PDB file of C-alpha atoms in Angstrom:
ATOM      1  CA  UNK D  17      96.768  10.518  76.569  1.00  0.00           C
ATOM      2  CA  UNK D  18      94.128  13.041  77.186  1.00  0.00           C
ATOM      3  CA  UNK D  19      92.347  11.773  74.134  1.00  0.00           C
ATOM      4  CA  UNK D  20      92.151   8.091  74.636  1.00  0.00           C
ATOM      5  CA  UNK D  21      90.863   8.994  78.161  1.00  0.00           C
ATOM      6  CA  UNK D  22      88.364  11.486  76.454  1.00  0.00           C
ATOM      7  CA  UNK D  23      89.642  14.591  79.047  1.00  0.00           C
ATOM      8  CA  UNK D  24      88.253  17.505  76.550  1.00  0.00           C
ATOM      9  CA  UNK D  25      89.596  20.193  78.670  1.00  0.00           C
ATOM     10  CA  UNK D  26      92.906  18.901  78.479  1.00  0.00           C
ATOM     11  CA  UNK D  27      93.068  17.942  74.812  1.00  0.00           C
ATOM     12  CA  UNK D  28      91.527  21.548  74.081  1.00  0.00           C
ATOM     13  CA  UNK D  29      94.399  23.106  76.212  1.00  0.00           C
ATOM     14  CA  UNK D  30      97.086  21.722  74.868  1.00  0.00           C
ATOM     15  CA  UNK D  31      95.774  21.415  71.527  1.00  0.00           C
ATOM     16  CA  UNK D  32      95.170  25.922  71.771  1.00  0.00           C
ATOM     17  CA  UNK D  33      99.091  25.702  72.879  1.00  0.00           C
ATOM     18  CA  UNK D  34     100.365  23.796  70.488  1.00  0.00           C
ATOM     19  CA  UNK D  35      98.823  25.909  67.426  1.00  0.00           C
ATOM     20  CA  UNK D  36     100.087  29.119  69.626  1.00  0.00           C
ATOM     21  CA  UNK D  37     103.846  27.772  69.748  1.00  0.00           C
ATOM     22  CA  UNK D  38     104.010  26.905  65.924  1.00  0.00           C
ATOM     23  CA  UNK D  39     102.352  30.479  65.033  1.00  0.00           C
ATOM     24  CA  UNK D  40     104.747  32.099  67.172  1.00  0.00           C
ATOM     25  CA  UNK D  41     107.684  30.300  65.738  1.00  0.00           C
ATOM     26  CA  UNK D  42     105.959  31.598  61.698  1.00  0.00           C
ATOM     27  CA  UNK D  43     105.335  27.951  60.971  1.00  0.00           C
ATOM     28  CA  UNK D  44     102.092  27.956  59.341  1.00  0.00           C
ATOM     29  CA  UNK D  45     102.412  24.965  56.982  1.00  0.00           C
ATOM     30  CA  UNK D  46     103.296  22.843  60.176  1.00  0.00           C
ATOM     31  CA  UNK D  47     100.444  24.500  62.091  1.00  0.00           C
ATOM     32  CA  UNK D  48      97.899  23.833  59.730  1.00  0.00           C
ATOM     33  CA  UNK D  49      98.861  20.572  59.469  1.00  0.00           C
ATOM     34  CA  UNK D  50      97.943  19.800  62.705  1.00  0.00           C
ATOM     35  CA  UNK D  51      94.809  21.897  62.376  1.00  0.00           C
ATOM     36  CA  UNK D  52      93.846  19.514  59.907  1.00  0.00           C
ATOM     37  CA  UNK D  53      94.824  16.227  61.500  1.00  0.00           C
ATOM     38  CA  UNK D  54      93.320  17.142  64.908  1.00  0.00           C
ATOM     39  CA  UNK D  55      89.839  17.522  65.890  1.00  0.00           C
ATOM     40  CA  UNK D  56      88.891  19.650  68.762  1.00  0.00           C
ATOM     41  CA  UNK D  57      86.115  18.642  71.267  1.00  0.00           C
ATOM     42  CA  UNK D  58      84.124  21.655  70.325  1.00  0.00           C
ATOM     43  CA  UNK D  59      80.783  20.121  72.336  1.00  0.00           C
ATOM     44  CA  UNK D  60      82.845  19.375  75.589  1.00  0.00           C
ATOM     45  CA  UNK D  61      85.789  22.248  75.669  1.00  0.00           C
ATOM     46  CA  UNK D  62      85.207  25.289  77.418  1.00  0.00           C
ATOM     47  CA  UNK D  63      84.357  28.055  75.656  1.00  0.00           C
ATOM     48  CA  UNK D  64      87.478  29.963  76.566  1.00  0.00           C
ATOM     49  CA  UNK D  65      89.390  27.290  75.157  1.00  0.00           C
ATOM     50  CA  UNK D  66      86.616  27.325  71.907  1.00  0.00           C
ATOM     51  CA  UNK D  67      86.788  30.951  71.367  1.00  0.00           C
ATOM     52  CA  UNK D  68      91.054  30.676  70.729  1.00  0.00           C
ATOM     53  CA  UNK D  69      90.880  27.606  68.840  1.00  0.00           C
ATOM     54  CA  UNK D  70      88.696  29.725  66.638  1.00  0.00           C
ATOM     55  CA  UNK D  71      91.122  32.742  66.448  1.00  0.00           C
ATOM     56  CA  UNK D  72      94.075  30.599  66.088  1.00  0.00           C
ATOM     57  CA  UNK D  73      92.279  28.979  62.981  1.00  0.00           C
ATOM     58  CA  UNK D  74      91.192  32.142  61.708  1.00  0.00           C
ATOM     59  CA  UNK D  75      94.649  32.968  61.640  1.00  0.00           C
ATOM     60  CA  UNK D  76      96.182  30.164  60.080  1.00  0.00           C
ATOM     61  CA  UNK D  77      93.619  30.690  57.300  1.00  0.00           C
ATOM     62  CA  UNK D  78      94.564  33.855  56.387  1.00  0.00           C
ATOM     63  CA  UNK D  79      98.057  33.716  56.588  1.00  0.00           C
ATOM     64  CA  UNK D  80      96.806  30.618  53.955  1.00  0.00           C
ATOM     65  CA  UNK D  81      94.897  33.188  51.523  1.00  0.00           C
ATOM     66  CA  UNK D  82      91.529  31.424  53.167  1.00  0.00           C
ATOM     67  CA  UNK D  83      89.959  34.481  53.711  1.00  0.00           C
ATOM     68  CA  UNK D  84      86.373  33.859  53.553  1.00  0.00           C
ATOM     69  CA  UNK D  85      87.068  31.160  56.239  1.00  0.00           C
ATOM     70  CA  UNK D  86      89.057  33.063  58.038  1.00  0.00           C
ATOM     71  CA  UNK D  87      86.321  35.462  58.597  1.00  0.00           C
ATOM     72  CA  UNK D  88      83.714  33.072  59.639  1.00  0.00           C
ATOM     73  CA  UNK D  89      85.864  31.571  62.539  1.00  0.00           C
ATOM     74  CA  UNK D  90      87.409  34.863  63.537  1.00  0.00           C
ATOM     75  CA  UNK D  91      83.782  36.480  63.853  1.00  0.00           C
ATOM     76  CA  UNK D  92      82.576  33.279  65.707  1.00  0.00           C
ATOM     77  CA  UNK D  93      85.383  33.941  68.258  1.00  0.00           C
ATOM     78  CA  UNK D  94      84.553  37.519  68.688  1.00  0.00           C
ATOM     79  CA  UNK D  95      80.839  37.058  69.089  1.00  0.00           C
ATOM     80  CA  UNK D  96      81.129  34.733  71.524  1.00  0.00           C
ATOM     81  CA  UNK D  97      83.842  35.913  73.516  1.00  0.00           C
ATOM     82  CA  UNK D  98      82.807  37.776  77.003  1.00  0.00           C
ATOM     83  CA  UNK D  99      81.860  41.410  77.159  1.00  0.00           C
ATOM     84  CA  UNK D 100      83.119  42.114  80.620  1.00  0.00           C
ATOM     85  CA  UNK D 101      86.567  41.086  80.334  1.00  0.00           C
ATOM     86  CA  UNK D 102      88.940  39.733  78.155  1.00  0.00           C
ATOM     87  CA  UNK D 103      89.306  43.197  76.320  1.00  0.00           C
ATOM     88  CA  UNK D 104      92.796  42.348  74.875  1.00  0.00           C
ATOM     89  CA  UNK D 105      91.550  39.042  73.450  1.00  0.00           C
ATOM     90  CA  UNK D 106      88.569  41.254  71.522  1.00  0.00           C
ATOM     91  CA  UNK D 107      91.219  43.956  70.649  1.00  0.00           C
ATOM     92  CA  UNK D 108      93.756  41.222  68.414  1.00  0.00           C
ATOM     93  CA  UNK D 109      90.552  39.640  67.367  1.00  0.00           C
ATOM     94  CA  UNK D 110      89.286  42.807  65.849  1.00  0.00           C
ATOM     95  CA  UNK D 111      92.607  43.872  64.522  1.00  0.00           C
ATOM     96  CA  UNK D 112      92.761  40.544  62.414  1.00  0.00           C
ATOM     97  CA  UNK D 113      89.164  40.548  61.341  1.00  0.00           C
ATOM     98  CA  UNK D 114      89.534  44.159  59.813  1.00  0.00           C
ATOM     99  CA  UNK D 115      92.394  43.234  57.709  1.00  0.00           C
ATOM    100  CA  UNK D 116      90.982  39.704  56.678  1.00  0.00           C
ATOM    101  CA  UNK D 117      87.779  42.356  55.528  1.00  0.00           C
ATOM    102  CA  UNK D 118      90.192  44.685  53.844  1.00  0.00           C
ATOM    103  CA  UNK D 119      91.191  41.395  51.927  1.00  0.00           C
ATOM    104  CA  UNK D 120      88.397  40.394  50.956  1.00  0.00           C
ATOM    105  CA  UNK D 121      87.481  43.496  49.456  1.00  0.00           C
ATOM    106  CA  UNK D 122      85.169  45.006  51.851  1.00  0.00           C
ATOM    107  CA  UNK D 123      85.341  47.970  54.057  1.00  0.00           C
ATOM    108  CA  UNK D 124      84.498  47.688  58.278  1.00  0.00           C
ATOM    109  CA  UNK D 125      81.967  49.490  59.642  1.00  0.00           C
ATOM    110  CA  UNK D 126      82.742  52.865  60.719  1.00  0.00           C
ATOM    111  CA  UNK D 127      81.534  51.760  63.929  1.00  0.00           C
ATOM    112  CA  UNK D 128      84.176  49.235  64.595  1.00  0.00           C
ATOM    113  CA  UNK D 129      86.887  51.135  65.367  1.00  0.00           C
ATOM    114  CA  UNK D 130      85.252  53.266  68.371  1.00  0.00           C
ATOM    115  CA  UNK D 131      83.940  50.421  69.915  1.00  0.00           C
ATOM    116  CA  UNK D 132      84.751  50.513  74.156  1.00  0.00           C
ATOM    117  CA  UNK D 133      88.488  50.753  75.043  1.00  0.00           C
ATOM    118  CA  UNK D 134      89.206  49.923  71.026  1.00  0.00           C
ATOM    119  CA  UNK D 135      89.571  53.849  69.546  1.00  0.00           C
ATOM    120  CA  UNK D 136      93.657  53.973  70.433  1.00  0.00           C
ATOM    121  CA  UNK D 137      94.335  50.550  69.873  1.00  0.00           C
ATOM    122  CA  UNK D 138      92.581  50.637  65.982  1.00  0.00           C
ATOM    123  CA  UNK D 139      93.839  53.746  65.004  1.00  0.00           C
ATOM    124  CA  UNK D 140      96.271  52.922  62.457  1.00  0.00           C
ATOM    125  CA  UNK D 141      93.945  50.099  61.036  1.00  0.00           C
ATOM    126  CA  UNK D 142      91.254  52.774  60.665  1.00  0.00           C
ATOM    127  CA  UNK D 143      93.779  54.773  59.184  1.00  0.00           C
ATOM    128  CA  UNK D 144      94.493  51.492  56.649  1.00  0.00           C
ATOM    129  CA  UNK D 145      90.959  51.366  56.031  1.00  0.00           C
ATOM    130  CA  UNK D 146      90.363  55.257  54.908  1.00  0.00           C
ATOM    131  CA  UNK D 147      93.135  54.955  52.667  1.00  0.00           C
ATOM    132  CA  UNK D 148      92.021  51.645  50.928  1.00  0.00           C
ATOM    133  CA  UNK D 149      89.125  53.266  50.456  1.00  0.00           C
ATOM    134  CA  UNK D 150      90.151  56.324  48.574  1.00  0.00           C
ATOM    135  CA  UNK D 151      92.282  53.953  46.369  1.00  0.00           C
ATOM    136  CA  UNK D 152      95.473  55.769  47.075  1.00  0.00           C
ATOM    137  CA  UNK D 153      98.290  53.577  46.957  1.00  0.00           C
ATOM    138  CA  UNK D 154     100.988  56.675  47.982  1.00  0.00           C
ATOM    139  CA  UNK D 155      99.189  57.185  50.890  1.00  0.00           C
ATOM    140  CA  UNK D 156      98.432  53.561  51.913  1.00  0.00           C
ATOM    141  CA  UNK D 157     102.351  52.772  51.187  1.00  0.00           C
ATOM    142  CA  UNK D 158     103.130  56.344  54.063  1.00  0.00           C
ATOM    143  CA  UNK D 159     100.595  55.302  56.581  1.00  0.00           C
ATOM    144  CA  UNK D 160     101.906  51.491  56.560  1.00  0.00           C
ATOM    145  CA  UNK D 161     105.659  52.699  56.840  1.00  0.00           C
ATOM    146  CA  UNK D 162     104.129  55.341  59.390  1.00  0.00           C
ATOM    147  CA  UNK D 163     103.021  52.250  61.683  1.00  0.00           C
ATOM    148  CA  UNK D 164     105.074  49.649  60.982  1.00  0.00           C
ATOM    149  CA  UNK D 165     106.875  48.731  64.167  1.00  0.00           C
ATOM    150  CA  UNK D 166     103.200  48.724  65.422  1.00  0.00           C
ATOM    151  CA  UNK D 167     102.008  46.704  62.865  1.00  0.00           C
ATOM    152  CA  UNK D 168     104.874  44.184  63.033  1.00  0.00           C
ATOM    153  CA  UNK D 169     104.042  43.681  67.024  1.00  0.00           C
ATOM    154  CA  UNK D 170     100.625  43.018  66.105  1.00  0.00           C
ATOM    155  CA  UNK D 171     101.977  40.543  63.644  1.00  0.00           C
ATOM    156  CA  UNK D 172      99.567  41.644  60.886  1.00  0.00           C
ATOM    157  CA  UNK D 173     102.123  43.212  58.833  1.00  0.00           C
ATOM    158  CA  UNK D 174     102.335  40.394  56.522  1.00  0.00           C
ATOM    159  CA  UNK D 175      98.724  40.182  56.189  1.00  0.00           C
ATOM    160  CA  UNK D 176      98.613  44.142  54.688  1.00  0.00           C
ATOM    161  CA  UNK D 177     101.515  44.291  52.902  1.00  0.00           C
ATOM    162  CA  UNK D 178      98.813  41.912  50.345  1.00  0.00           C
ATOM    163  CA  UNK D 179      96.611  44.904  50.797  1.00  0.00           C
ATOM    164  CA  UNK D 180      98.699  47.334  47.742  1.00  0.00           C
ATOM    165  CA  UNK D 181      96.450  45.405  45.071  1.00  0.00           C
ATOM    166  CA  UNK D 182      93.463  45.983  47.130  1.00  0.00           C
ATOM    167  CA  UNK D 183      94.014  49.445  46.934  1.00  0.00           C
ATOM    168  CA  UNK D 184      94.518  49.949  43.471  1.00  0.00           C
ATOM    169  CA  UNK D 185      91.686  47.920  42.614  1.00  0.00           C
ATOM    170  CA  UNK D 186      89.581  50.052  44.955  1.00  0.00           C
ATOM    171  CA  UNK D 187      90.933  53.592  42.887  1.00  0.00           C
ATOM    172  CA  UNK D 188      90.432  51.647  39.598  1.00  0.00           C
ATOM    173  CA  UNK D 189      86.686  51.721  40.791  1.00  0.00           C
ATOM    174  CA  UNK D 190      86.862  54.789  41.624  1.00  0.00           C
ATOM    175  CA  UNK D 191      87.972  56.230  38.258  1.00  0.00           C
ATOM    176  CA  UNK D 192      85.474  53.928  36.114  1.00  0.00           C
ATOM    177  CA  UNK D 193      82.499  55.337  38.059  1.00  0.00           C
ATOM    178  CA  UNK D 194      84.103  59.417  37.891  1.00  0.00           C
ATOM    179  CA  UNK D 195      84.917  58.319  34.228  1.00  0.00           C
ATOM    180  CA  UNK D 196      83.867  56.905  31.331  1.00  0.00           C
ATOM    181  CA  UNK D 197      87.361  57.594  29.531  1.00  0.00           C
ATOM    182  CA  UNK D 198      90.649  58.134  31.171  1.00  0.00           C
ATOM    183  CA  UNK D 199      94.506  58.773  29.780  1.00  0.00           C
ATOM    184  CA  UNK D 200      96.616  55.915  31.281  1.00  0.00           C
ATOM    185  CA  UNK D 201      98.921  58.644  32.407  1.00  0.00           C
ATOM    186  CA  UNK D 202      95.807  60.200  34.222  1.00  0.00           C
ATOM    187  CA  UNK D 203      95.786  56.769  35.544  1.00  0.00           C
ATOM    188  CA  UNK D 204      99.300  56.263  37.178  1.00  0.00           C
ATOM    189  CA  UNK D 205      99.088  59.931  38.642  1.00  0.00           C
ATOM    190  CA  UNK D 206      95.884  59.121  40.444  1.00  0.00           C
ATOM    191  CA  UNK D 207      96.867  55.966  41.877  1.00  0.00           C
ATOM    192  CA  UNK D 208     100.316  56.637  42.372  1.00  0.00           C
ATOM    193  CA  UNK D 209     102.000  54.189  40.165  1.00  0.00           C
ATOM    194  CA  UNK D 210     105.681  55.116  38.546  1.00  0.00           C
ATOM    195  CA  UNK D 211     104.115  55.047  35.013  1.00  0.00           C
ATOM    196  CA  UNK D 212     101.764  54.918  32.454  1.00  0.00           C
ATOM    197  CA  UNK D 213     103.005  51.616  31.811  1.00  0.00           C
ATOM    198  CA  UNK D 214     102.990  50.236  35.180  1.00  0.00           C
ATOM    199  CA  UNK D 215      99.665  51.397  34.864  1.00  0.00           C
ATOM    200  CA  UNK D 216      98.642  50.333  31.457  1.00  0.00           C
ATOM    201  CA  UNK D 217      99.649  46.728  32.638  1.00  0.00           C
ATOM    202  CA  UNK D 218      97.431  46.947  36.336  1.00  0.00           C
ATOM    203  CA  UNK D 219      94.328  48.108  34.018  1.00  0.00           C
ATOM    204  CA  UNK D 220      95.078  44.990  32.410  1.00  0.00           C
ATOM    205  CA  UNK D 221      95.320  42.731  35.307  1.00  0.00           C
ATOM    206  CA  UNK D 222      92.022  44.470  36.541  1.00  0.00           C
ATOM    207  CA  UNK D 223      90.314  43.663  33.390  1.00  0.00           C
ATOM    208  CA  UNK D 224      90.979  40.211  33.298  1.00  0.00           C
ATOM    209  CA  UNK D 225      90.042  39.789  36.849  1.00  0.00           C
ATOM    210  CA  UNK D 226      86.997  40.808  36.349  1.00  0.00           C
ATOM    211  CA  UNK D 227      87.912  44.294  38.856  1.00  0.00           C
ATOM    212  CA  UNK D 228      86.509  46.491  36.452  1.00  0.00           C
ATOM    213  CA  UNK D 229      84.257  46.481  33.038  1.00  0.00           C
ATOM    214  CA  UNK D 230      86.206  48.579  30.184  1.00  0.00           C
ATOM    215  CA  UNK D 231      88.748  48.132  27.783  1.00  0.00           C
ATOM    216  CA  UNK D 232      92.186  49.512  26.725  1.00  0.00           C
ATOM    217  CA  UNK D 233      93.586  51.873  23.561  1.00  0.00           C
ATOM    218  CA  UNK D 234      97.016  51.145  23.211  1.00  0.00           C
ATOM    219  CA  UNK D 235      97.906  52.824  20.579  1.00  0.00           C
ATOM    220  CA  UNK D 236      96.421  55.977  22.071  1.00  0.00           C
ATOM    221  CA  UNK D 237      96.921  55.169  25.951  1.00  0.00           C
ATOM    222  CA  UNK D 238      93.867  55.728  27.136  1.00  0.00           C
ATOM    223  CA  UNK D 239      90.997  53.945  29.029  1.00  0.00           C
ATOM    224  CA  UNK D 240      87.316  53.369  27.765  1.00  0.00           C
ATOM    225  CA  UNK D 241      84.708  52.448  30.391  1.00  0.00           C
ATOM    226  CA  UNK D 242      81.737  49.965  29.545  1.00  0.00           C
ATOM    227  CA  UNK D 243      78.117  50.965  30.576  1.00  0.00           C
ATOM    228  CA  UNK D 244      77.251  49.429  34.381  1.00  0.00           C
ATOM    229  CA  UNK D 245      76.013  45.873  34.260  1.00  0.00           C
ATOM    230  CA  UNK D 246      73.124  45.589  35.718  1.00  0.00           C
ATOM    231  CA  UNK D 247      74.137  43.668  39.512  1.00  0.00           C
ATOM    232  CA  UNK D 248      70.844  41.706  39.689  1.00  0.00           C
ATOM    233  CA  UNK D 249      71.827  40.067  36.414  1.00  0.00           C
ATOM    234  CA  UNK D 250      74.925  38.299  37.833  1.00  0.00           C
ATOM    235  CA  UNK D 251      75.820  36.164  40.510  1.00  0.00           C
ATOM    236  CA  UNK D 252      76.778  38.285  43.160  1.00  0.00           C
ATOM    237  CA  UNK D 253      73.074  38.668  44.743  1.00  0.00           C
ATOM    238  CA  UNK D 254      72.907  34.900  45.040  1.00  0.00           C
ATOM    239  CA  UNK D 255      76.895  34.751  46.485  1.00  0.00           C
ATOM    240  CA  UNK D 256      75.832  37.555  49.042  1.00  0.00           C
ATOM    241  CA  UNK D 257      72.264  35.705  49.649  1.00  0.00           C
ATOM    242  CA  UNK D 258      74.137  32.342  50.146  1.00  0.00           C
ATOM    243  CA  UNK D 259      76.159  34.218  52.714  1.00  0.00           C
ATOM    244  CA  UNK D 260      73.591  34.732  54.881  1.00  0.00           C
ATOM    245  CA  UNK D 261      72.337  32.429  55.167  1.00  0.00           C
ATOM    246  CA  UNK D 262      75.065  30.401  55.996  1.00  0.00           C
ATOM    247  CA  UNK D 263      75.525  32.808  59.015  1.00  0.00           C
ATOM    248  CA  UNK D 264      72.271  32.204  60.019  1.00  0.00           C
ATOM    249  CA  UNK D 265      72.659  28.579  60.060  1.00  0.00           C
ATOM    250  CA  UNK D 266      75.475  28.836  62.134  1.00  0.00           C
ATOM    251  CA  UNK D 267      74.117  30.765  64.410  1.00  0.00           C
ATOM    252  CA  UNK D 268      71.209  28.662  64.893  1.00  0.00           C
ATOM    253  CA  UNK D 269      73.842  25.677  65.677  1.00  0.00           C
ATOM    254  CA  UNK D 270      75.791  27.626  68.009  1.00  0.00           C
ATOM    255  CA  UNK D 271      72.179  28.478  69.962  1.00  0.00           C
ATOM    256  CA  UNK D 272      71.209  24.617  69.912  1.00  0.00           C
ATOM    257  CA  UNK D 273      74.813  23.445  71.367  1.00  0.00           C
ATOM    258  CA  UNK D 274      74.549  26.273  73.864  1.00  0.00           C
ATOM    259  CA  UNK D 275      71.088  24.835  75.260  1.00  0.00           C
ATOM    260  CA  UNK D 276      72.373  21.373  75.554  1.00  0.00           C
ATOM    261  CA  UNK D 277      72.362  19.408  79.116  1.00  0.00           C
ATOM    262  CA  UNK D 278      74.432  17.956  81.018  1.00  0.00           C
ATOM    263  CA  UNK D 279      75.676  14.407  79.808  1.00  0.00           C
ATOM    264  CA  UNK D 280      74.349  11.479  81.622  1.00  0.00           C
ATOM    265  CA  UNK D 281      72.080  13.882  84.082  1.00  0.00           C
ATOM    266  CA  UNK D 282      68.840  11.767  83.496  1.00  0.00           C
ATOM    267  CA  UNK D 283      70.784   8.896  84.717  1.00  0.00           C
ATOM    268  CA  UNK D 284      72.128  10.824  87.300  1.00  0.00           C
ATOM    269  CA  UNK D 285      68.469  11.348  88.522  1.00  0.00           C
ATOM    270  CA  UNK D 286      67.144   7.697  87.784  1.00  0.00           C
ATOM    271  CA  UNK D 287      69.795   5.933  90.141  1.00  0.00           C
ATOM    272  CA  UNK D 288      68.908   8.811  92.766  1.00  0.00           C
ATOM    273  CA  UNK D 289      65.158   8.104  92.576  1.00  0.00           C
ATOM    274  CA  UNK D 290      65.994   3.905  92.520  1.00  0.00           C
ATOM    275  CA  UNK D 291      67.976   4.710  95.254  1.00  0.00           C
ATOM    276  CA  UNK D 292      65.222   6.344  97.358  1.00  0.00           C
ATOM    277  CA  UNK D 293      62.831   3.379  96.974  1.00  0.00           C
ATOM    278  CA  UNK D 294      65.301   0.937  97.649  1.00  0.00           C
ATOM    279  CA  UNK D 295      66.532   2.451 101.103  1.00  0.00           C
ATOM    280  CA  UNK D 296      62.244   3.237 101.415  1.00  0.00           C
ATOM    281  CA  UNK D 297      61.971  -0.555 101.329  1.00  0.00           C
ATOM    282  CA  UNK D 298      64.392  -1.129 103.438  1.00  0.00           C
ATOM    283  CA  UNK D 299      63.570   0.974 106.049  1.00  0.00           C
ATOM    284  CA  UNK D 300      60.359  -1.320 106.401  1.00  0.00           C
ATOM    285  CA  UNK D 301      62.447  -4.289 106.463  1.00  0.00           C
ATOM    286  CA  UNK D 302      64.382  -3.327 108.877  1.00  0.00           C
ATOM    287  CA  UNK D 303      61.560  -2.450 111.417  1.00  0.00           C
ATOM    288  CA  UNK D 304      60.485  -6.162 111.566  1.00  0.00           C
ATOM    289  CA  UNK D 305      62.282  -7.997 114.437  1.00  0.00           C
ATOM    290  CA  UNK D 306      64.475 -11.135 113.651  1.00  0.00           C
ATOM    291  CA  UNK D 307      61.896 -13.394 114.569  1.00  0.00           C
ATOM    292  CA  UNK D 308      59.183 -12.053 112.477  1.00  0.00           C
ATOM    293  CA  UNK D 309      61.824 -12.061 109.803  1.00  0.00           C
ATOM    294  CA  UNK D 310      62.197 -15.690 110.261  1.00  0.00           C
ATOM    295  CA  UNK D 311      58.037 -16.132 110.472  1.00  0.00           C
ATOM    296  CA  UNK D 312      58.148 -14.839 106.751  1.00  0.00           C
ATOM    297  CA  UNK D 313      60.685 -17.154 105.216  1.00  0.00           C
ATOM    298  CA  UNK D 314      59.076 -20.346 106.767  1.00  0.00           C
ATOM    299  CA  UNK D 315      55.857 -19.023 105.533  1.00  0.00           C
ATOM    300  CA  UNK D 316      57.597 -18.676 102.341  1.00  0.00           C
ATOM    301  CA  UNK D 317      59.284 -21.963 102.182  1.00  0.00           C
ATOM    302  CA  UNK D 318      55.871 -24.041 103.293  1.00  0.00           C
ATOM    303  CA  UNK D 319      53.844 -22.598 100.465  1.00  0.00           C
ATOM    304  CA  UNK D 320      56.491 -23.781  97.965  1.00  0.00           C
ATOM    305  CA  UNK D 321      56.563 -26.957  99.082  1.00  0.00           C
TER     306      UNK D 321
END
């Protein structure tokens, strides 16, 4: 009903509720469902209502594995979400936008996690984040178990139990830059894997992906390192470039829809200023006595006939 009589606020609100229930209830096929099959009145809705449609999607997307998209809407909805209030909004947003970074292979600024009334509440993501950094898997798998209960609460526990591969793809760059050759058993000890098997197959996996340049002795277990590529000659420059710039663009968009006026106002102002001269016309009509009034329309009638 509220969208056949074009109510955006409505729509927006119950639209924000509905993805809420289903994410609450861990239905995420169902919720992105509707995600796709509705369209929110992002020009009309407020931008309360705008700001947790955006985290809401950002969500669904990463639970989905959509990470880059994830990131774009769930750093929309903390730049435009307000400064001076709202703090636990900005807190989950944060929380989720670290770990969809962690996933996509990047590391938050330092910065992040002692922004204003933010230092207790990020702790054990900052934590996370040091320890995907170093490539440790043993101590990424002690400071998740460490904060689990928290992490379940925040309902991000899902999202960094993906992180393990993360982390050993972080150590395996780690060990190529340190070293150009490396025993797989050197390997597992460093990164904390059972084995030099378990490890000789994750060098593999890493290889193939792309993770790392180098390749594998298996008949004497041990790991040869390729010199660096050259980044410039690849596509990553024009991946990070195109990045960017689609930012940028978005940003620019956002600024234009912000400046927009109210709907309708010029005709607002038009009937107002017809209105004036009408009732400034008829003030002068009404001045005139009845008789004079009558003058005029026998005037009137004479010269048409």
């Amino acid at each position: 009903m509220a969208v056949l009589r074009r109510d955006a606020d409505v729509s927006a609100v119950v639209l924000n509720t509905m993805l809420r229930d289903l994410l609450a209830g861990d239905q995420v096929e169902q919720a992105q469902k509707l995600l796709s099959n509705a369209t929110f009145p992002t020009e009309m809705a407020s931008n309360n209502q705008l700001i947790r449609y955006l985290y809401y999607s950002g969500r669904i997307q990463a639970l989905r594995l959509e990470y880059t998209q994830a990131y774009s809407n769930l750093s929309q909805a903390l730049r435009k979400s307000p400064t001076n209030t709202g703090l636990g909004f900005r807190i989950a947003t944060q929380r989720l936008l670290v770990v969809v970074q962690l996933l996509m292979g990047e590391i938050p600024d330092r910065s992040v996690f002692f922004g204003e009334g933010m230092v207790v509440e990020l702790k054990p993501y900052l934590e996370i984040a040091q320890a995907v950094r170093r490539g440790d898997l043993a101590v990424f798998h002690t400071t998740v178990s460490t904060h689990a209960e928290r992490l379940r609460l925040d309902g991000t526990y899902t999202l960094i139990s993906r992180l393990a591969h993360s982390v050993v793809k972080a150590g395996l760059r780690r060990l190529k830059t340190s070293y150009s050759r490396i025993s797989l058993a050197d390997v597992a000890h460093r990164l904390g894997l059972p084995s030099a098997t378990s490890a000789e197959f994750v060098v593999a996996k890493a290889v193939r992906d792309g993770v790392i340049d180098a390749t594998i002795d298996h008949e004497q277990k041990y790991v040869q390192s390729h010199d660096l590529v050259d980044v410039y000659a690849t596509v990553e420059p024009s991946e990070a470039f195109h990045r960017r710039i689609a930012y940028c663009l978005t940003t620019h968009n956002d600024a234009v829809r912000a400046m927009r006026y109210t709907p309708d106002a010029y005709k607002k102002q038009l009937e107002a200023s017809r209105g004036l001269s009408r009732r400034g016309r008829g003030g002068d009509d009404d001045d005139k006595t009845d008789e004079e009034k009558a003058k005029e329309i026998e005037d009137e009638y004479d010269e048409d006939y």
